[in-house]
Amino acid sequence: MCRLFCITSDQPLSPMTAVKALDVMREGHDGSGVGLFLTDLAGPFEELKGAPILSGIFTNDGWMRLDHFMMNIGFIAKYRSSIKVSKSPPPGVPRRDIYLIRAYEYPEDWEGLSESEIRHRLMLIRLQLRQMGEEKEDMIVYSFWPDVIVLKEIGDPMTVAEYLQLDRKDLHARTILAQGRQNTNYAINLYACHPFFIQGVATMTNGENTAFVPIKEFLMSRGFPGYIGYNSDSEVFTHILHYALNQLGLGIDAYKHIITPLQDQDLADHPNGPFLKQLKHSCRRLIIDGPNCVIGCLPDKTCFMVQDRKKLRPGVVGGRPGRYAFSSEICGLDAAIPDRDKSKDFQPMHLDTAIVAPDRLEVKVCSQMDSLDLTL
Amino acid sequence: MFANGFIGPDTLSVKDLPWQIHWDKDKCTLCGRCTAVCPVHAIELGVHRKRLVQTPPVGELARKHDLANVFQVFYGIRQKTDPAHACVGCAMCSLVCPNGSIIPCRSDEADKLKFHINRGGYPRRRGGRRNVPEQPPGGILDRIKFTRISMLTDPALDAGRHEFELRTLLGRVLPPEESLRLYREQGWVPPVREIYPLIIGSMSFGALSPAMWEGLQMGVAYLNEELGIPVRICTGEGGCPPRLLRSRFLKYVILQIASGYFGWDEIIHALPEMKEDPCAVEIKYGQGAKPGDGGLLMWYKVNKLIAAIRGVPTGVSLPSPPTHQTKYSIEEAVAKMIQSMYMAWGFRVPVYPKISGTSTALAVLNNLTRNPYAAGLAIDGEDGGTGAAYNVSMDHMGHPIASNIRDCYLNLVKVGQQNEIPLFAGGGVGKYGNLAANAAALIMLGASGVQIGKYMMQAAAGCVGSESDRCNICNIGLCPKGITAQDPRLYRRLDPEKVAERVVDVFLAFDTELKKIVAPLGRSTSLPIGMSDALAINDRSAAERLQIKYVV
């Protein structure tokens, strides 16, 4: 089983805060990989808000191909955070040419495009780069989005973090998602490492998704170009959330009603019963059935945690106003926010969605039995 | 052969028949029950003359008395060889024999009867199932294994203790975007029923005896009302008894309309008095046992009650036409028939077609995807049973269900409408007794639910029929168990209460077995429709055809 950690703070934090929290939970994961999602960035990237940031791993050839490609479509590099690594990586970590985090300026002809068109085009560029990289195995592209950095590598999280010098100022961020382990259920592949990202939505998951194949088939048949990949069975959790928010126009409080709907009896007594019944029927193909804890971050930097219908995975949320964390284990929380009121730690159960809004003032728990905030 | 005997081209001996009756003179009590019970009068009282050779004591030989030959008569049974009375192997004689002195045994070679069972130029007609025994270990469904077992990557679920919701949807499910738009605009959303994925398929009142029908209906009502398992039963094409139409139990019933429209006068007239809507309406375009052929109720079975419910005279054969006579194209069929059936119940009842397994199923399905009223598609594979059909149709026509349902599901995936038009699979499910495993395999291949008929007859009423041509006389109303007979002397052998109890047993046992399959796969809150990554088979070509894993 892997371990998850997410911290959101009004003061910028080093990614090491999250990696250290993973490290104290090391008994629960095999330390085979690490994935980091950073948003609400501080440092130099904060001043570039709005500029899309490309994160990925490149070979020297891939890097050249990238530059050529980006130039051709009119993107101009604005800022680059270079990670200079030693020639000999520590044991268990593969040798790479370039870990790239680079902010771009939009092409001139993008001026005047609507927000949604820009979002769509950014995604298409990421997908195109990914495809180019897969053809020649010279690029791995995790994200291309404003105010988002994603880093993934194979190896023990702490070793990788030290090797990549993640403690640097330009990587400080206010919201950090971290996961420690390569995927186990399908082939080892960097794209299979959590957190997964699509258009501002990021999630990571604990546990196997037993309904993976039918859900994957449903998402892939939506005709939306971003619903591809699926090197990991957990990637569908991110895409279901994206689908709920973007295609269905629902809020985070409806996410759990899609992936783990209520049973008939509860629906009959629910204030939004008829709506939820219809949602359950039409989204039946998105019901997850495995033991899963999902931690994620929305485009507005709201962080959340949900559990599967039977609550088979660990997960706790706690903190103090200004700094909250979601963690697989309490020791992870202790490592990151020792000065909190532990009596207020909360372990979401089978009906709960625990939410920390961008103001980071409190943990809001919304139960599936509550009425929904529907703007229908 | 006696000197005055006659041998014609179609004269058969007992050895030429598929079944020979073995009778043990020493154990027979001459009670006569076997000859009385035999549905086809294959056996009759036999008075046999026998010579005894009695050797006199040595001392008396000199008297020259002719004592060596003694002629005696003994009584027993004689097996008839006339094709009309050939033993069908039902073994009712064994069932009633107090001493176990009689049993039909299958011939040790292929029978000669099959060459002569067309007297008068009528090919063989019969009931039952396809007489094509599969090679062991069973059919393709029996050979599919469930290989994706959760253990360390995930805890397996507990079939006995965890919460399960094994339901399926019958009705047109709209894509989420469309469904929510209609919710906002308060538009018409097609009716959808949440039902149990194992459905009792269409067996008509007429094909089945009143006792059998009553037993099935009582069992279904008990499952729903006492146990909360939403099991549904389809009427088949024979109408529905008037009291049931006007009762609250109608909601557990799927009414079938087929090309003979039998019983629909009664149904239409009952419409204003219905307390509940039926679960759904099934339009039968085809049947797996006899694809391209209409329903058939032979005259033997059309008694006063059947005739009244169907709205026909008594004692005439009722062959339904092979097609709905007013329809010339699928577009027309969908538009006219499905929509007018919707209209009859105010667009509150799902209406779906049922076709026989065929390589043209995809064309039907593609058409249905374009019509928002089509509530599903039921496909009945070649192993489906029937009350009456031509032998040639049953044994040689049709399409296996596994690849048919898989092709349809994958086609729906391609157009992004999987589960929007639920597919229901039937035909030979559980024919080797592995009901839950067969049903789960079909569901994971892409079926939303499974229809069973013959399995219920065997499990709930003790039907003795088999794939190897045993009994199979459902068509002539002589069912020795009273399941498909319309003669009260026969169907009073079947106690409806006991049938109902067996129906409940079957469903409860099935439910446990289904959980024992899905729980180790880590599934419990939604039926694993299309979860093909859980399936594997030890046959490379089958694996390739069904797009599942090949394992050895």
XYZ file of C-alpha atoms in Angstrom, chain B residues 18-537:
520
model
C -32.818 -44.291 -28.531
C -34.054 -45.715 -25.232
C -34.485 -49.331 -24.208
C -36.527 -50.195 -21.203
C -34.833 -52.603 -18.861
C -37.307 -54.525 -16.779
C -36.531 -57.010 -14.087
C -39.121 -59.775 -13.908
C -37.906 -60.939 -10.527
C -38.462 -57.615 -8.831
C -41.655 -56.597 -10.650
C -44.810 -56.733 -8.550
C -47.052 -56.382 -11.598
C -48.664 -53.320 -10.016
C -49.042 -51.636 -13.416
C -48.000 -48.166 -12.268
C -45.303 -47.859 -14.932
C -47.660 -48.482 -17.804
C -50.171 -46.073 -16.320
C -47.704 -43.251 -15.843
C -45.842 -43.472 -19.156
C -46.652 -40.226 -20.992
C -46.160 -41.695 -24.455
C -47.478 -45.197 -23.755
C -44.149 -46.680 -24.650
C -44.867 -49.726 -22.536
C -47.916 -51.889 -22.232
C -48.924 -54.993 -20.397
C -47.098 -57.886 -21.976
C -48.448 -61.437 -21.805
C -45.556 -63.660 -22.663
C -45.610 -67.358 -23.522
C -42.603 -69.287 -22.365
C -41.475 -72.862 -22.677
C -39.955 -74.498 -19.629
C -37.742 -77.470 -20.133
C -38.378 -79.719 -17.148
C -36.244 -82.755 -16.930
C -38.104 -85.523 -15.022
C -36.354 -87.356 -12.184
C -34.112 -90.150 -13.401
C -36.359 -92.897 -12.056
C -39.334 -91.657 -13.952
C -37.663 -91.456 -17.338
C -38.675 -94.977 -18.091
C -42.356 -94.087 -17.944
C -41.924 -92.237 -21.226
C -44.021 -89.360 -20.029
C -43.363 -86.344 -22.232
C -42.575 -83.967 -19.384
C -39.678 -82.092 -20.942
C -41.709 -79.294 -22.489
C -44.002 -77.211 -20.263
C -45.623 -74.098 -21.725
C -46.379 -71.316 -19.306
C -47.626 -67.785 -19.477
C -46.061 -64.940 -17.529
C -46.963 -61.263 -17.303
C -44.773 -58.234 -17.600
C -44.296 -55.256 -19.875
C -43.626 -54.933 -23.562
C -41.891 -51.912 -25.161
C -43.538 -50.534 -28.276
C -41.447 -49.752 -31.340
C -43.884 -47.542 -33.206
C -42.212 -44.100 -33.494
C -45.306 -42.452 -32.029
C -44.763 -44.476 -28.883
C -41.018 -44.624 -28.717
C -39.711 -44.270 -25.176
C -38.549 -40.683 -24.479
C -36.390 -41.645 -21.535
C -38.270 -39.572 -18.984
C -37.966 -42.403 -16.471
C -41.299 -41.745 -14.823
C -41.636 -45.549 -14.777
C -38.599 -45.731 -12.503
C -40.005 -42.950 -10.371
C -43.256 -44.782 -9.647
C -41.954 -48.358 -9.479
C -42.159 -49.564 -5.873
C -39.367 -52.104 -6.364
C -37.004 -50.335 -8.709
C -37.509 -52.980 -11.318
C -37.672 -50.769 -14.410
C -35.498 -48.104 -15.969
C -34.969 -46.739 -19.466
C -31.393 -47.057 -20.692
C -29.870 -45.155 -23.548
C -28.958 -47.188 -26.580
C -25.297 -47.983 -26.975
C -25.289 -46.637 -30.503
C -26.898 -43.859 -32.519
C -30.585 -44.574 -32.833
C -32.421 -45.366 -36.047
C -35.551 -43.613 -34.913
C -34.267 -40.270 -36.153
C -34.549 -41.528 -39.718
C -38.197 -42.386 -39.290
C -39.601 -39.692 -37.093
C -41.146 -37.826 -40.009
C -44.205 -39.962 -40.708
C -46.770 -38.320 -42.920
C -44.068 -35.934 -44.106
C -44.030 -33.969 -40.843
C -40.540 -33.358 -39.546
C -39.970 -33.907 -35.881
C -41.323 -31.269 -33.573
C -40.569 -31.208 -29.912
C -39.954 -29.050 -26.890
C -36.930 -28.696 -24.709
C -33.444 -27.678 -25.634
C -30.700 -28.091 -28.215
C -29.693 -31.716 -28.477
C -26.059 -31.029 -29.078
C -24.124 -32.153 -26.055
C -20.982 -30.107 -25.552
C -17.693 -31.800 -24.932
C -16.828 -31.933 -21.278
C -16.150 -29.889 -19.219
C -19.191 -28.024 -20.484
C -19.831 -25.048 -22.712
C -17.768 -21.944 -23.205
C -19.408 -20.177 -20.263
C -18.465 -23.026 -17.951
C -14.858 -22.809 -19.036
C -14.458 -19.111 -18.307
C -12.576 -18.571 -15.068
C -12.474 -15.535 -12.810
C -8.800 -14.867 -12.361
C -8.398 -11.369 -10.996
C -8.501 -12.141 -7.298
C -7.827 -9.355 -4.815
C -5.603 -10.351 -1.954
C -2.584 -8.361 -0.920
C -2.986 -5.402 -3.252
C -6.420 -5.153 -1.740
C -8.348 -6.934 0.902
C -10.841 -9.295 -0.687
C -14.380 -8.462 0.315
C -16.404 -10.708 2.568
C -19.260 -12.326 0.699
C -20.990 -13.134 3.957
C -20.675 -9.911 5.892
C -20.015 -6.933 3.652
C -22.714 -4.712 2.215
C -23.661 -5.646 -1.351
C -25.820 -3.971 -3.945
C -26.105 -6.377 -6.842
C -28.736 -4.637 -8.910
C -29.002 -3.832 -12.526
C -30.908 -1.232 -14.484
C -33.605 -2.041 -16.997
C -34.426 1.010 -19.074
C -32.682 3.576 -21.200
C -29.989 5.276 -19.189
C -29.061 8.674 -20.524
C -25.512 9.967 -20.655
C -24.764 11.965 -17.484
C -24.704 15.343 -19.256
C -28.065 14.722 -20.905
C -29.600 13.288 -17.774
C -28.635 16.324 -15.678
C -29.800 18.723 -18.373
C -33.209 17.074 -18.392
C -33.301 17.158 -14.602
C -32.695 20.893 -14.658
C -35.260 21.448 -17.373
C -37.671 18.933 -15.871
C -37.810 17.089 -19.173
C -38.917 13.519 -19.775
C -36.381 11.002 -18.634
C -36.887 7.423 -19.810
C -38.194 5.177 -17.031
C -35.540 2.964 -15.456
C -36.152 -0.016 -13.169
C -33.647 -1.207 -10.621
C -33.945 -4.953 -10.718
C -32.128 -8.118 -9.771
C -29.742 -9.182 -12.557
C -31.227 -12.695 -12.797
C -34.574 -12.542 -14.575
C -37.003 -15.388 -15.125
C -37.289 -15.296 -18.889
C -40.351 -15.513 -21.036
C -42.336 -18.748 -20.634
C -45.943 -18.275 -21.578
C -49.138 -19.163 -19.823
C -50.002 -22.021 -22.127
C -46.492 -23.249 -22.654
C -46.395 -23.702 -18.883
C -49.166 -25.284 -16.855
C -51.282 -23.145 -14.535
C -49.622 -24.810 -11.548
C -46.134 -23.945 -12.782
C -47.096 -20.369 -13.609
C -48.701 -19.857 -10.248
C -45.689 -21.308 -8.473
C -43.255 -19.027 -10.313
C -45.385 -15.962 -9.651
C -45.743 -16.801 -5.969
C -42.000 -17.346 -5.669
C -41.286 -14.003 -7.328
C -43.787 -12.204 -5.100
C -42.197 -13.730 -1.996
C -38.695 -12.774 -3.120
C -39.816 -9.186 -3.617
C -42.103 -8.638 -0.700
C -40.540 -10.744 2.021
C -36.877 -10.813 1.082
C -36.500 -7.497 -0.740
C -34.860 -9.062 -3.797
C -36.312 -7.278 -6.846
C -36.687 -10.334 -9.087
C -38.705 -9.917 -12.277
C -40.466 -12.472 -14.438
C -41.476 -12.202 -18.077
C -44.836 -13.536 -19.205
C -43.883 -14.840 -22.618
C -46.396 -14.566 -25.403
C -49.590 -15.882 -23.939
C -51.136 -12.976 -22.137
C -51.480 -12.676 -18.428
C -54.272 -13.917 -16.144
C -56.827 -11.114 -15.563
C -56.484 -11.133 -11.795
C -52.730 -10.720 -11.980
C -53.170 -7.797 -14.388
C -55.308 -6.058 -11.805
C -53.150 -6.882 -8.804
C -50.233 -5.075 -7.178
C -48.002 -7.968 -8.208
C -48.056 -6.742 -11.806
C -45.072 -4.547 -10.996
C -42.900 -7.673 -10.809
C -44.000 -8.775 -14.259
C -42.535 -7.992 -17.677
C -45.338 -8.312 -20.208
C -44.296 -9.779 -23.521
C -45.853 -8.912 -26.847
C -44.967 -11.126 -29.784
C -46.043 -11.560 -33.355
C -49.237 -13.466 -32.498
C -50.338 -10.716 -30.069
C -51.960 -13.452 -27.976
C -53.567 -12.156 -24.812
C -53.199 -8.478 -25.658
C -56.946 -7.905 -25.925
C -57.180 -8.842 -22.303
C -54.183 -6.692 -21.366
C -55.437 -3.606 -23.208
C -58.855 -3.958 -21.616
C -57.312 -4.243 -18.183
C -55.284 -1.030 -18.632
C -57.767 1.311 -16.924
C -58.043 -1.047 -13.969
C -54.344 -1.629 -13.391
C -53.207 -0.668 -9.895
C -49.553 -0.780 -10.857
C -47.558 -0.417 -14.019
C -45.848 -3.570 -15.211
C -42.085 -3.658 -14.771
C -41.523 -3.437 -18.515
C -42.780 -4.557 -21.888
C -40.685 -6.985 -23.921
C -41.297 -7.081 -27.651
C -40.276 -10.471 -28.928
C -38.760 -10.455 -32.380
C -36.951 -13.737 -32.010
C -36.253 -16.660 -29.753
C -32.927 -18.395 -29.291
C -34.280 -21.927 -29.584
C -35.870 -21.320 -32.979
C -34.523 -18.141 -34.545
C -36.573 -16.777 -37.372
C -39.523 -18.926 -36.428
C -42.592 -17.781 -34.530
C -43.965 -19.066 -31.276
C -45.912 -22.314 -31.380
C -48.517 -23.686 -29.044
C -49.728 -26.999 -30.379
C -53.414 -27.845 -30.292
C -53.016 -30.433 -27.557
C -52.464 -27.657 -25.065
C -55.093 -25.125 -26.136
C -57.783 -25.874 -23.594
C -60.622 -23.637 -22.475
C -58.571 -21.575 -20.017
C -55.677 -20.987 -22.386
C -58.076 -20.152 -25.211
C -59.897 -17.614 -23.037
C -56.738 -15.795 -21.954
C -55.310 -15.777 -25.462
C -58.602 -14.907 -27.116
C -58.696 -17.883 -29.500
C -60.891 -20.983 -30.054
C -59.964 -24.158 -28.192
C -58.148 -27.092 -29.730
C -56.352 -25.339 -32.563
C -52.598 -25.023 -32.977
C -51.353 -21.458 -32.436
C -48.338 -20.733 -34.607
C -47.237 -17.113 -34.280
C -45.845 -15.637 -37.481
C -42.072 -15.398 -37.647
C -42.235 -11.620 -37.858
C -44.523 -8.852 -36.757
C -46.704 -8.649 -39.837
C -47.100 -4.895 -39.857
C -43.410 -4.111 -39.740
C -41.131 -3.978 -42.692
C -38.012 -2.361 -41.276
C -36.292 -1.958 -37.993
C -36.808 1.797 -38.028
C -40.493 1.187 -38.364
C -40.474 -1.459 -35.683
C -38.699 0.797 -33.247
C -40.723 3.853 -34.066
C -44.130 2.233 -34.258
C -44.026 -0.548 -31.817
C -41.728 0.670 -29.068
C -43.226 4.128 -29.028
C -46.829 3.006 -29.127
C -46.179 0.609 -26.252
C -44.652 3.528 -24.344
C -47.725 5.564 -25.084
C -50.068 2.903 -23.706
C -48.631 3.392 -20.211
C -48.004 7.124 -20.436
C -44.246 6.776 -21.068
C -43.795 5.308 -17.594
C -42.877 1.744 -18.596
C -39.614 0.712 -20.296
C -40.080 -1.110 -23.599
C -37.313 -3.203 -25.121
C -36.968 -5.734 -27.910
C -35.812 -9.302 -27.557
C -34.074 -10.943 -30.476
C -32.511 -14.316 -31.020
C -28.759 -14.534 -31.101
C -27.665 -13.697 -34.624
C -24.781 -12.243 -36.508
C -27.076 -9.331 -37.376
C -27.509 -8.361 -33.719
C -25.112 -5.443 -34.155
C -27.302 -3.923 -36.842
C -30.283 -4.086 -34.496
C -28.273 -2.633 -31.650
C -26.882 0.204 -33.729
C -30.387 1.177 -34.651
C -31.531 1.083 -31.050
C -28.676 3.352 -29.963
C -30.143 6.056 -32.139
C -33.593 5.822 -30.596
C -33.996 7.282 -27.118
C -37.000 5.073 -26.422
C -35.284 1.703 -26.708
C -34.979 0.570 -23.106
C -32.580 -2.298 -23.681
C -31.896 -5.286 -25.844
C -32.402 -8.888 -24.822
C -30.489 -11.467 -26.831
C -31.429 -15.121 -26.597
C -28.637 -17.467 -27.638
C -28.860 -20.777 -29.448
C -29.064 -22.773 -26.243
C -32.393 -21.254 -25.289
C -35.283 -23.621 -24.704
C -38.805 -23.713 -26.028
C -42.145 -25.369 -25.499
C -42.471 -26.396 -29.116
C -40.366 -26.094 -32.236
C -39.104 -27.984 -35.206
C -36.164 -30.133 -34.235
C -34.074 -28.715 -37.054
C -34.528 -25.156 -35.767
C -33.538 -26.116 -32.273
C -30.473 -28.133 -33.160
C -29.061 -26.165 -36.036
C -30.219 -22.558 -36.039
C -28.930 -19.750 -33.915
C -25.871 -18.028 -32.550
C -23.994 -18.744 -29.330
C -24.645 -16.112 -26.692
C -21.127 -15.428 -25.393
C -19.595 -13.895 -28.506
C -22.884 -12.239 -29.486
C -23.184 -10.369 -26.206
C -19.472 -9.534 -26.195
C -19.601 -8.058 -29.702
C -22.625 -5.979 -28.775
C -21.036 -4.691 -25.587
C -17.773 -3.781 -27.292
C -19.729 -2.044 -29.999
C -21.500 0.016 -27.344
C -18.138 0.847 -25.778
C -16.962 2.061 -29.146
C -19.868 4.473 -29.433
C -19.662 5.354 -25.748
C -23.092 3.976 -24.872
C -22.145 0.967 -22.773
C -24.877 0.302 -20.209
C -26.992 3.091 -21.631
C -28.807 0.392 -23.540
C -28.642 -2.504 -21.115
C -28.021 -5.861 -22.760
C -29.722 -8.929 -21.355
C -28.314 -12.330 -22.192
C -30.191 -15.605 -22.284
C -29.946 -19.056 -23.753
C -28.300 -21.921 -21.967
C -27.334 -20.010 -18.835
C -26.713 -22.661 -16.189
C -27.344 -25.523 -18.567
C -24.674 -27.589 -16.854
C -25.856 -26.446 -13.450
C -23.339 -23.611 -13.036
C -25.894 -20.827 -12.930
C -24.001 -18.201 -10.934
C -20.697 -18.783 -12.733
C -22.366 -18.588 -16.152
C -24.325 -15.477 -15.199
C -21.255 -13.743 -13.755
C -19.256 -14.588 -16.888
C -21.930 -13.065 -19.123
C -22.166 -9.967 -16.925
C -18.409 -9.453 -17.068
C -18.506 -9.956 -20.830
C -20.945 -7.051 -20.946
C -24.470 -8.198 -20.121
C -26.439 -6.045 -17.698
C -28.513 -9.033 -16.675
C -29.295 -12.613 -17.465
C -32.532 -14.391 -18.358
C -33.176 -17.988 -17.418
C -36.012 -20.348 -18.337
C -35.047 -24.000 -18.505
C -32.956 -23.666 -15.372
C -36.063 -22.639 -13.436
C -38.003 -25.581 -14.853
C -35.297 -27.973 -13.783
C -34.490 -26.444 -10.428
C -37.920 -25.277 -9.335
C -40.125 -28.000 -10.805
C -37.950 -30.996 -11.534
C -38.050 -30.954 -15.331
C -36.264 -34.091 -16.530
C -35.308 -32.753 -19.947
C -31.689 -32.671 -21.022
C -29.420 -31.659 -23.874
C -29.174 -35.315 -24.792
C -32.772 -35.687 -25.908
C -34.418 -36.936 -22.789
C -38.182 -36.348 -22.522
C -38.473 -33.095 -24.536
C -42.212 -33.597 -25.085
C -43.292 -30.195 -23.769
C -45.019 -29.569 -27.094
C -47.724 -32.232 -26.804
C -48.977 -31.382 -23.357
C -47.908 -34.652 -21.788
C -45.242 -33.346 -19.436
C -44.907 -36.120 -16.891
C -44.043 -33.616 -14.149
C -46.985 -31.369 -14.979
C -44.731 -28.407 -15.825
C -45.866 -27.906 -19.381
C -49.047 -29.994 -19.370
C -52.510 -28.509 -19.665
C -54.320 -31.627 -18.495
C -55.357 -31.284 -14.850
C -54.617 -34.972 -14.307
C -50.986 -34.180 -15.104
C -50.480 -30.727 -13.691
C -51.991 -31.582 -10.344
C -48.752 -33.517 -9.824
C -47.084 -30.147 -9.401
C -47.757 -28.298 -6.147
C -47.476 -24.525 -6.821
C -46.494 -23.851 -3.207
C -43.561 -26.217 -3.508
C -42.533 -24.635 -6.807
C -42.579 -21.222 -5.110
C -40.368 -22.534 -2.319
C -37.898 -23.863 -4.847
C -37.872 -20.542 -6.743
C -36.904 -18.809 -3.519
C -34.223 -21.437 -2.801
C -32.766 -20.989 -6.272
C -32.502 -17.212 -5.991
C -31.082 -17.215 -2.481
C -28.473 -19.800 -3.416
C -27.664 -17.899 -6.610
C -27.263 -14.674 -4.648
C -24.753 -16.274 -2.296
C -22.796 -17.794 -5.171
C -22.749 -14.536 -7.104
C -21.349 -12.780 -4.037
C -18.761 -15.540 -3.694
C -17.637 -14.682 -7.218
C -17.707 -10.885 -7.118
C -16.406 -10.358 -3.581
C -12.964 -11.888 -4.252
C -12.788 -9.666 -7.347
C -13.241 -6.707 -5.031
C -16.718 -5.814 -6.308
C -19.763 -5.263 -4.182
C -21.434 -1.929 -4.730
C -22.009 -2.131 -8.433
C -22.565 -5.079 -10.707
C -19.251 -5.730 -12.535
C -20.710 -5.231 -16.015
C -17.970 -5.456 -18.640
C -15.235 -6.196 -16.066
C -13.500 -8.324 -18.655
C -10.100 -7.979 -16.988
C -11.362 -10.483 -14.419
C -12.004 -13.164 -17.020
C -9.775 -15.786 -18.576
C -10.129 -19.038 -20.478
